[in-house]
Short mmCIF file of C-alpha atoms in Angstrom, two decimals:
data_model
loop_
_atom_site.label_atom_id
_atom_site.label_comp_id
_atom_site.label_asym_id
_atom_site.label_seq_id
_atom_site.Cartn_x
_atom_site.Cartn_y
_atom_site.Cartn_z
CA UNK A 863 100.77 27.62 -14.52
CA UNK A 864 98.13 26.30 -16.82
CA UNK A 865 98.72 22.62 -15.59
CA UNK A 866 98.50 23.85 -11.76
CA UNK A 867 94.55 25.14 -13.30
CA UNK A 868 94.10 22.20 -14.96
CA UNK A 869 95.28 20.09 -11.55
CA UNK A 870 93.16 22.67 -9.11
CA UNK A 871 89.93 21.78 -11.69
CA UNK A 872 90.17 18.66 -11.92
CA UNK A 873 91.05 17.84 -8.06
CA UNK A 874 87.33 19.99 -7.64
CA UNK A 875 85.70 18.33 -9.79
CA UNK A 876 86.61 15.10 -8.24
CA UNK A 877 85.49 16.74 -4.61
CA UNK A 878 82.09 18.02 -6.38
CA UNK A 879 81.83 14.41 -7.77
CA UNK A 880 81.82 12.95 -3.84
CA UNK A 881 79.66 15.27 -2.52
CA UNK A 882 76.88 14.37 -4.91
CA UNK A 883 77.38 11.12 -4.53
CA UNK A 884 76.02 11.35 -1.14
CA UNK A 885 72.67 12.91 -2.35
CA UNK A 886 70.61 9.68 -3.37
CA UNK A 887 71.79 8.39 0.66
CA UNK A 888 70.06 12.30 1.76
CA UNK A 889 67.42 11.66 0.33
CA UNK A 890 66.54 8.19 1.81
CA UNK A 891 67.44 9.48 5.22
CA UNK A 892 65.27 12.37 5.11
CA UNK A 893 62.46 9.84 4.09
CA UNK A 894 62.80 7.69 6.81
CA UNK A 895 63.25 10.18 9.20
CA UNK A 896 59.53 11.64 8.29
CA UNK A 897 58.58 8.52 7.99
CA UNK A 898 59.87 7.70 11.64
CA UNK A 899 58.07 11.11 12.28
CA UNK A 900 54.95 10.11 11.08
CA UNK A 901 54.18 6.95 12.37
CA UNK A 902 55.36 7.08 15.97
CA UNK A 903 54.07 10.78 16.65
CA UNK A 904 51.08 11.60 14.18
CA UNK A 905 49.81 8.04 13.87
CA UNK A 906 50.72 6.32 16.77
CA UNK A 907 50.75 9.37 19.69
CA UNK A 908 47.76 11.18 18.35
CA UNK A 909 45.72 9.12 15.52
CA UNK A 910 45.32 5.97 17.26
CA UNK A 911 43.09 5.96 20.62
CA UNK A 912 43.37 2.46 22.13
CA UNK A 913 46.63 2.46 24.43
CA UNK A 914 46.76 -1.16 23.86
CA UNK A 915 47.20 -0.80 20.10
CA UNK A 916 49.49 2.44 20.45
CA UNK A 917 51.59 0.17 22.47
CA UNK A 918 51.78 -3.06 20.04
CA UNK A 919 52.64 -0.89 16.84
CA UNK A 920 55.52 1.03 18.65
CA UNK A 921 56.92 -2.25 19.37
CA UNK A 922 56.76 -3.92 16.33
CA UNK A 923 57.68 -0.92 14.13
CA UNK A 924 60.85 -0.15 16.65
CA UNK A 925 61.93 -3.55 16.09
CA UNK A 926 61.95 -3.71 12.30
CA UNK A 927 63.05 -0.19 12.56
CA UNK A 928 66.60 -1.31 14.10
CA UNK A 929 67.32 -3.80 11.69
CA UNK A 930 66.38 -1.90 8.83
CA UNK A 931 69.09 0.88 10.06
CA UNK A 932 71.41 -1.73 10.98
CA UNK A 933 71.53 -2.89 7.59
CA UNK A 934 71.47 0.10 5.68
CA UNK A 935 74.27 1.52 7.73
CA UNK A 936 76.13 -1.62 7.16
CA UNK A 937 76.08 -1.21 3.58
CA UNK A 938 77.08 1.79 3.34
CA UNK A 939 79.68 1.97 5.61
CA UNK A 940 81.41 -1.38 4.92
CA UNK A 941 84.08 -1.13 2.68
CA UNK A 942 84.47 -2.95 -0.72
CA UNK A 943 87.30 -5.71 -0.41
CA UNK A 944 90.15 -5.46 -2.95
CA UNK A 945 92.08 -8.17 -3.93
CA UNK A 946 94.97 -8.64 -1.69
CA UNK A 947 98.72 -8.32 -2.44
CA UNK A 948 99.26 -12.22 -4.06
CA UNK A 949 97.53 -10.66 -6.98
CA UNK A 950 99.06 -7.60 -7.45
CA UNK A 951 102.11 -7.48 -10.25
CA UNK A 952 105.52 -6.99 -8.17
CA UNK A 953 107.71 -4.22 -8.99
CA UNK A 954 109.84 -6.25 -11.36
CA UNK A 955 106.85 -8.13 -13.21
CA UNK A 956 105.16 -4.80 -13.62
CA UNK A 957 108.22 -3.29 -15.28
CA UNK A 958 108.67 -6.91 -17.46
CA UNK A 959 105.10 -6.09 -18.66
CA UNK A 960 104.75 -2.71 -19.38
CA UNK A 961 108.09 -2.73 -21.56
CA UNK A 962 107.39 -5.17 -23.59
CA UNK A 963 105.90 -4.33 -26.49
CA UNK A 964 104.69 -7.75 -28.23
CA UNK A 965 101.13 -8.55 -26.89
CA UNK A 966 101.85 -12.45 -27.07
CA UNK A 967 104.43 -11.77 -24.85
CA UNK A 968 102.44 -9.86 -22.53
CA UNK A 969 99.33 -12.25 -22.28
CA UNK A 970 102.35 -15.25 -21.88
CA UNK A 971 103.37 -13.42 -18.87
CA UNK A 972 100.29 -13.26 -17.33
CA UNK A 973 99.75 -17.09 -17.59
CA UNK A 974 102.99 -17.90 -15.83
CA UNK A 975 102.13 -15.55 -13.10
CA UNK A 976 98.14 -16.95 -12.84
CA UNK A 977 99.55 -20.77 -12.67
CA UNK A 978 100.43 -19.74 -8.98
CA UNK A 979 97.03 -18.28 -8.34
CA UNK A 980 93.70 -19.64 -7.45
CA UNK A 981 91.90 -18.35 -10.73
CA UNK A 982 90.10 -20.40 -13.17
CA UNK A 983 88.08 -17.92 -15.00
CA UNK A 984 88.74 -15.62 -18.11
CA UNK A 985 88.07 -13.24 -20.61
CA UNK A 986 86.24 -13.36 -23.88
CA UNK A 987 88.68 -14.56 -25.86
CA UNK A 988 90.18 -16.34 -23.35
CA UNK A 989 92.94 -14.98 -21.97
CA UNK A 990 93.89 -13.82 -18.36
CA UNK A 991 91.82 -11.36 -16.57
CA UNK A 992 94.08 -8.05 -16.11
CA UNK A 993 93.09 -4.70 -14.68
CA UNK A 994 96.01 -2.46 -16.57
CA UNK A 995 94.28 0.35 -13.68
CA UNK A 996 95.70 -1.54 -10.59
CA UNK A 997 97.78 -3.99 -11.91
CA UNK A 998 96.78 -7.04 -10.63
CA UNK A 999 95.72 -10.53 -11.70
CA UNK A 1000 91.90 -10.46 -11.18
CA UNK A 1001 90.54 -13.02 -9.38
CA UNK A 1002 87.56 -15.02 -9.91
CA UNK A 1003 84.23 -12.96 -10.15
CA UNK A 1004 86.43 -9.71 -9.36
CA UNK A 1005 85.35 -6.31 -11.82
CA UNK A 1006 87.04 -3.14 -11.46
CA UNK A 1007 84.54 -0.53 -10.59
CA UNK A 1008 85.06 2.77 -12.57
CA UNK A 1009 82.80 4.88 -9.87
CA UNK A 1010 84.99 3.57 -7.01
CA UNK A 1011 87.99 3.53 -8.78
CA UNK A 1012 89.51 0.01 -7.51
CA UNK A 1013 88.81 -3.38 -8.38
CA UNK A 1014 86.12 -5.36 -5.91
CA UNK A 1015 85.94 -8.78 -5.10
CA UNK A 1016 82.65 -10.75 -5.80
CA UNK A 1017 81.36 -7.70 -7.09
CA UNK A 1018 77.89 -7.06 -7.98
CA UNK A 1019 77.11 -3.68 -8.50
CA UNK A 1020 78.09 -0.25 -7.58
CA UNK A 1021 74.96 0.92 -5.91
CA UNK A 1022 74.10 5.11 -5.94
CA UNK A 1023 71.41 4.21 -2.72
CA UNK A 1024 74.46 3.50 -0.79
CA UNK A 1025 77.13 4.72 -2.58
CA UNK A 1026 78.81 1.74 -1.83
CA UNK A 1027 80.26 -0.91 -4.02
CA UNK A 1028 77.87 -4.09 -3.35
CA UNK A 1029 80.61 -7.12 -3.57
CA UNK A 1030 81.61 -10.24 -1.13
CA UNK A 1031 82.18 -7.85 1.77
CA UNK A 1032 78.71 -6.54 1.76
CA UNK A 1033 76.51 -8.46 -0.40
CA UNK A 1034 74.90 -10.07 2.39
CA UNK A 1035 74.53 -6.96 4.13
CA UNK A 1036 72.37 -5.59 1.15
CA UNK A 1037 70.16 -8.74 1.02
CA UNK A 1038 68.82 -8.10 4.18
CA UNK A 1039 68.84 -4.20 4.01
CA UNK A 1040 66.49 -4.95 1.39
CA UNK A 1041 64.73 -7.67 3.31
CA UNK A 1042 64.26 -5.32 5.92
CA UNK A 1043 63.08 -2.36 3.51
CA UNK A 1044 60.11 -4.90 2.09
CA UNK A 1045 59.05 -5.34 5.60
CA UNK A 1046 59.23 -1.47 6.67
CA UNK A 1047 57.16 -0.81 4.06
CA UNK A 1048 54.74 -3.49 4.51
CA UNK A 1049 54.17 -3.18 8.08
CA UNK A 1050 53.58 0.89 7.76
CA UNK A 1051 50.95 0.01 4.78
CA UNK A 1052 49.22 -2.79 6.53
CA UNK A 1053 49.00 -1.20 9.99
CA UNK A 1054 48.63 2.56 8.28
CA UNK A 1055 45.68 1.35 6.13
CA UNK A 1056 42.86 0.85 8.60
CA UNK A 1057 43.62 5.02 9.65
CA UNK A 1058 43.89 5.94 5.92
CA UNK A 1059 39.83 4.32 5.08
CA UNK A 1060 38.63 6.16 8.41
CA UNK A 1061 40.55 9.41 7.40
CA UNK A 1062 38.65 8.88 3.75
CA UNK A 1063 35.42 8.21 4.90
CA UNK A 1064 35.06 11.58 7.26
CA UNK A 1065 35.13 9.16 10.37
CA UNK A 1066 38.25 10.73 11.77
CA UNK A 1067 38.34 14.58 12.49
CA UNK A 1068 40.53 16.46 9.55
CA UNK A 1069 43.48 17.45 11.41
CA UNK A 1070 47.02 18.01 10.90
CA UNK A 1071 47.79 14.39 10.86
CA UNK A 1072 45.48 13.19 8.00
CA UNK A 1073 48.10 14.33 5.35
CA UNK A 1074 51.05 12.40 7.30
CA UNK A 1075 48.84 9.59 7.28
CA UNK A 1076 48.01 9.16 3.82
CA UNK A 1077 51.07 10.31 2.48
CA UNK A 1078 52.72 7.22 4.75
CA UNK A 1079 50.78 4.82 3.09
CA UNK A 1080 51.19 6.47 -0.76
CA UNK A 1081 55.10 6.51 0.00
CA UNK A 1082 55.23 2.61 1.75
CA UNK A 1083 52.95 1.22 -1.31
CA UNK A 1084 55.09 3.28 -3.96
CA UNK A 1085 58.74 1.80 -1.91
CA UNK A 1086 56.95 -1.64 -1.12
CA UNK A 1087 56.05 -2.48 -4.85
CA UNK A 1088 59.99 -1.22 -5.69
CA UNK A 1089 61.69 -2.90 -3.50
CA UNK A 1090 59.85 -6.24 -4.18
CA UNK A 1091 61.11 -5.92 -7.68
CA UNK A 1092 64.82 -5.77 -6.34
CA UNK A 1093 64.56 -7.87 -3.84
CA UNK A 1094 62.72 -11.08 -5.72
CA UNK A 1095 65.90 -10.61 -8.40
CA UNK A 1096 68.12 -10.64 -6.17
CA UNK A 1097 66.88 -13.44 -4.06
CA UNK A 1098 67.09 -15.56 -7.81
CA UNK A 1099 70.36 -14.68 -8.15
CA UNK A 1100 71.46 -15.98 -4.76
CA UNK A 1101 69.30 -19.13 -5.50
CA UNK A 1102 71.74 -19.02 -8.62
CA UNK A 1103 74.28 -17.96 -6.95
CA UNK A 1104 75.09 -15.17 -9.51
CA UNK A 1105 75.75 -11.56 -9.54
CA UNK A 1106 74.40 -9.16 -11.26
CA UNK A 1107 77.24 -8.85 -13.95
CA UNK A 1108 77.52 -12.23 -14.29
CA UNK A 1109 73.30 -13.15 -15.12
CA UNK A 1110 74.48 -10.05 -18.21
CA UNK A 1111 77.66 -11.32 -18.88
CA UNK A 1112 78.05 -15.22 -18.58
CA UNK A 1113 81.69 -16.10 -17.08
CA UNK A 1114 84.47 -17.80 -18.80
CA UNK A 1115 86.20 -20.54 -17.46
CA UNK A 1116 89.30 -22.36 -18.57
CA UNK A 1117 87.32 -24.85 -20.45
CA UNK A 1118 84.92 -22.26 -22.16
CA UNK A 1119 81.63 -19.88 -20.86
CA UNK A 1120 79.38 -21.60 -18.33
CA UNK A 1121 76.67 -20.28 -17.15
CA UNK A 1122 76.00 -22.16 -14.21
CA UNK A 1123 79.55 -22.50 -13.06
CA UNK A 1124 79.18 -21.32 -9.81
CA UNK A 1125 75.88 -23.26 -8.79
CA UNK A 1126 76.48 -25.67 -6.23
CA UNK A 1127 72.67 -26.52 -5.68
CA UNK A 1128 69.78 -24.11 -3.73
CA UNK A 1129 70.69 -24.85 0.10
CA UNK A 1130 74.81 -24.17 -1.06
CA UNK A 1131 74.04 -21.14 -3.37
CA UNK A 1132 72.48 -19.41 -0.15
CA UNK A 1133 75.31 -20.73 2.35
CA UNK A 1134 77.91 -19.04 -0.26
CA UNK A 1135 76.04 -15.50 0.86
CA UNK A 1136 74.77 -16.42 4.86
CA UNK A 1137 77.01 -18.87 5.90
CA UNK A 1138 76.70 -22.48 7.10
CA UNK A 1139 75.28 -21.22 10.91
CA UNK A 1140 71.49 -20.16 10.27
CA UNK A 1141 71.49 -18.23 14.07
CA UNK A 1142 73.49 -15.27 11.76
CA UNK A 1143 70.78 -15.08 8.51
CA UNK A 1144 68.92 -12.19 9.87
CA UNK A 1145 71.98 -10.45 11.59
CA UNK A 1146 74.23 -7.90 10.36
CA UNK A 1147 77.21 -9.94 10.88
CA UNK A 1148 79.84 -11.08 8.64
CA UNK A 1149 79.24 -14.85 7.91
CA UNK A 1150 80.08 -15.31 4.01
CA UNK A 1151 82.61 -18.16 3.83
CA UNK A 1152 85.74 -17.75 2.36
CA UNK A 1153 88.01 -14.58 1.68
CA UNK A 1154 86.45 -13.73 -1.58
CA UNK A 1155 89.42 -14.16 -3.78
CA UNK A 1156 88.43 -18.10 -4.36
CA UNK A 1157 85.30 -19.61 -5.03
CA UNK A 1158 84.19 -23.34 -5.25
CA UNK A 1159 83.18 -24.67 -8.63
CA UNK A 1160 79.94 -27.17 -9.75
CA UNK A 1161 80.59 -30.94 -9.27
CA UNK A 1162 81.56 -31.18 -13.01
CA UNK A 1163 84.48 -28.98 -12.58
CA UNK A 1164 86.21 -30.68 -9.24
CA UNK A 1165 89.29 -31.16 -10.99
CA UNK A 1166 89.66 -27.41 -11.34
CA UNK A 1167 88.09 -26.53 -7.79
CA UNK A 1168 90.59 -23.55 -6.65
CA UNK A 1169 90.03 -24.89 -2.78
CA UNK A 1170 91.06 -27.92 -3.64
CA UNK A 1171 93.32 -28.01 -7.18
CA UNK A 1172 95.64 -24.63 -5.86
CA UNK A 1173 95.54 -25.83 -2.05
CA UNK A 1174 99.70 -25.91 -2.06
CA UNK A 1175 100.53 -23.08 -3.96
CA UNK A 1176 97.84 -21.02 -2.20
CA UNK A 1177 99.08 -21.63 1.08
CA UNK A 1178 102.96 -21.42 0.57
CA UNK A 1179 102.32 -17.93 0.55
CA UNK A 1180 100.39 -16.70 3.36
CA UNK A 1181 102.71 -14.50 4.07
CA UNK A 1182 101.81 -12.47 1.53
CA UNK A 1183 98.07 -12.64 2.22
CA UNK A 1184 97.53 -8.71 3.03
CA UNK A 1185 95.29 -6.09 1.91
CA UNK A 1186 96.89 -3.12 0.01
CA UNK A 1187 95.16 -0.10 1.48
CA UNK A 1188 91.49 0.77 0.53
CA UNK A 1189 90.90 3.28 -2.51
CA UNK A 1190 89.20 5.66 -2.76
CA UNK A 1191 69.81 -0.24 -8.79
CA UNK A 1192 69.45 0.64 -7.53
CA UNK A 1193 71.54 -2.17 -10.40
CA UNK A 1194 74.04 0.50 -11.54
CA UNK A 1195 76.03 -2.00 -13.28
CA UNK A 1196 80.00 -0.96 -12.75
CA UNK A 1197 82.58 -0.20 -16.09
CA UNK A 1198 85.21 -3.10 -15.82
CA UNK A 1199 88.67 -2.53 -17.51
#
């Protein structure tokens, strides 16, 4: 009886836990719904006079409008990657493992199994990179993330604006959702700002529409100067091509921590995010090379390139090259195991 409590509380707690997880993506919604509000109806519709000019701002903020809530959907809503089934322990390794009791023995095993795998990086003190949550090999730049409860590939962050893991699947996704959030909030101020002087200077009758108006501009210049912040780091760590765990933690590789080991130069740092075909760098679209599970290293370290060093092994086993099923800042950086 008291573990059936303890079960009911702690399966409500979890439900509690979702629910407010959803509050920080409320809140932006409601925002840019009044700000939507706002500017179309009490700037556009009944501040501004010249039907000319009514007409060029509802076209240019409609446009930047649908991107922006392209790309915020599409972070939200597109689901973290998890590494697929080549990396998970099978039954019989998994057993192997968690009976024996000599820690040599243990890390041992998990080098035999990672000689078959595409993964080249490790932990601090060198050994194989194990998540003891799912039981899988981890492969390169792959965290578990304690909020989502799984282990992501590529993963940067877990991000409470989206309550979304931000890794390979989406990263690119959240690039230009911020991309697009800079220039929201630029193109309310800019075209907002002319209104707000008039408004201030008694030029402009006080009417309902004045406070809409220069709260706009307060709330686009507070958002604007934010999101520059996030977006100018992010846009070094691309130019790196880092994430956010790795410019605070600095990866291992076989042959010891490097820093830079994923830089392949600017133009290949941003193809790693965008793609090779520029036509998709402002779309919405998947484009990242790659499946995320294998990455390719600097020049220095060709020898242990996983697309090239692992080609065989990697390929003898496509068959095996499935998903298991999904689990369950803004830099909320996530609690690896």
């Amino acid at each position: 009886m008291r573990r059936g409590w303890k079960m009911a509380l702690s399966g409500g707690l979890r439900c509690c836990r979702r629910v407010l997880s959803w509050v920080p993506v409320l809140v932006i919604v409601l925002v840019v719904l009044w700000s939507y509000y706002a500017y179309v109806f009490e700037l556009c519709l009944v501040t501004v006079l010249s039907p000319a000019e009514k007409v060029i701002y509802l076209i240019l903020y409609h446009a930047i409008f649908v991107f922006f809530a392209w790309t915020y959907w599409k972070s939200i809503f597109t689901l973290p990657q998890q590494p697929n089934q080549k990396f998970h322990l099978s039954y019989t390794d998994k057993e192997r493992y968690e009976n024996e009791e000599r820690p040599e023995v243990q890390k041992q095993m998990l080098v035999d199994m990672a000689k078959k795998l595409p993964v080249y990086t490790r932990t601090g003190s060198g050994a194989v990179r194990f998540c003891d949550r799912c039981h899988l090999i981890k492969p390169d730049r792959c965290h578990h993330c304690s909020v989502c409860a799984m282990c992501v590939l590529k993963m940067d962050h877990h991000c409470p604006w989206v309550n979304n893991c931000i890794g390979f699947s989406n990263y690119k996704f959240f690039l230009q959702f911020l991309a697009y959030s800079v220039l929201y909030c630029l193109y309310i101020a800019t075209t907002v700002f002319s209104y707000f002087i008039k408004y201030w200077r008694g030029e402009l009758p006080s009417v309902r529409s004045k406070f809409h108006v220069l709260f706009l501009l307060f709330v686009a210049c507070m958002f604007f100067v934010s999101l520059v912040i996030l977006f100018s780091y992010h846009c070094w760590l691309v130019s790196r091509n880092k994430t956010t765990l790795e410019a605070f933690c600095t990866p291992v590789f076989t042959s010891g921590p490097e820093k830079n080991g994923f830089n392949l130069g600017f133009i290949k740092n941003i193809q790693q995010v965008f793609g090779d075909n520029k036509k998709f760098w402002l779309i919405p679209v998947g484009s990242s090379p790659g499946d995320g599970h294998s990455f390719p290293l600097r020049s220095k370290n060709e020898s242990q390139n996983p697309l090239l060093a692992n080609e065989e092994p990697w390929e003898d086993n496509e068959d095996d090259n499935r998903d298991y099923p999904e689990g369950s800042s803004s830099l909320a950086v996530e609690t690896e195991t």
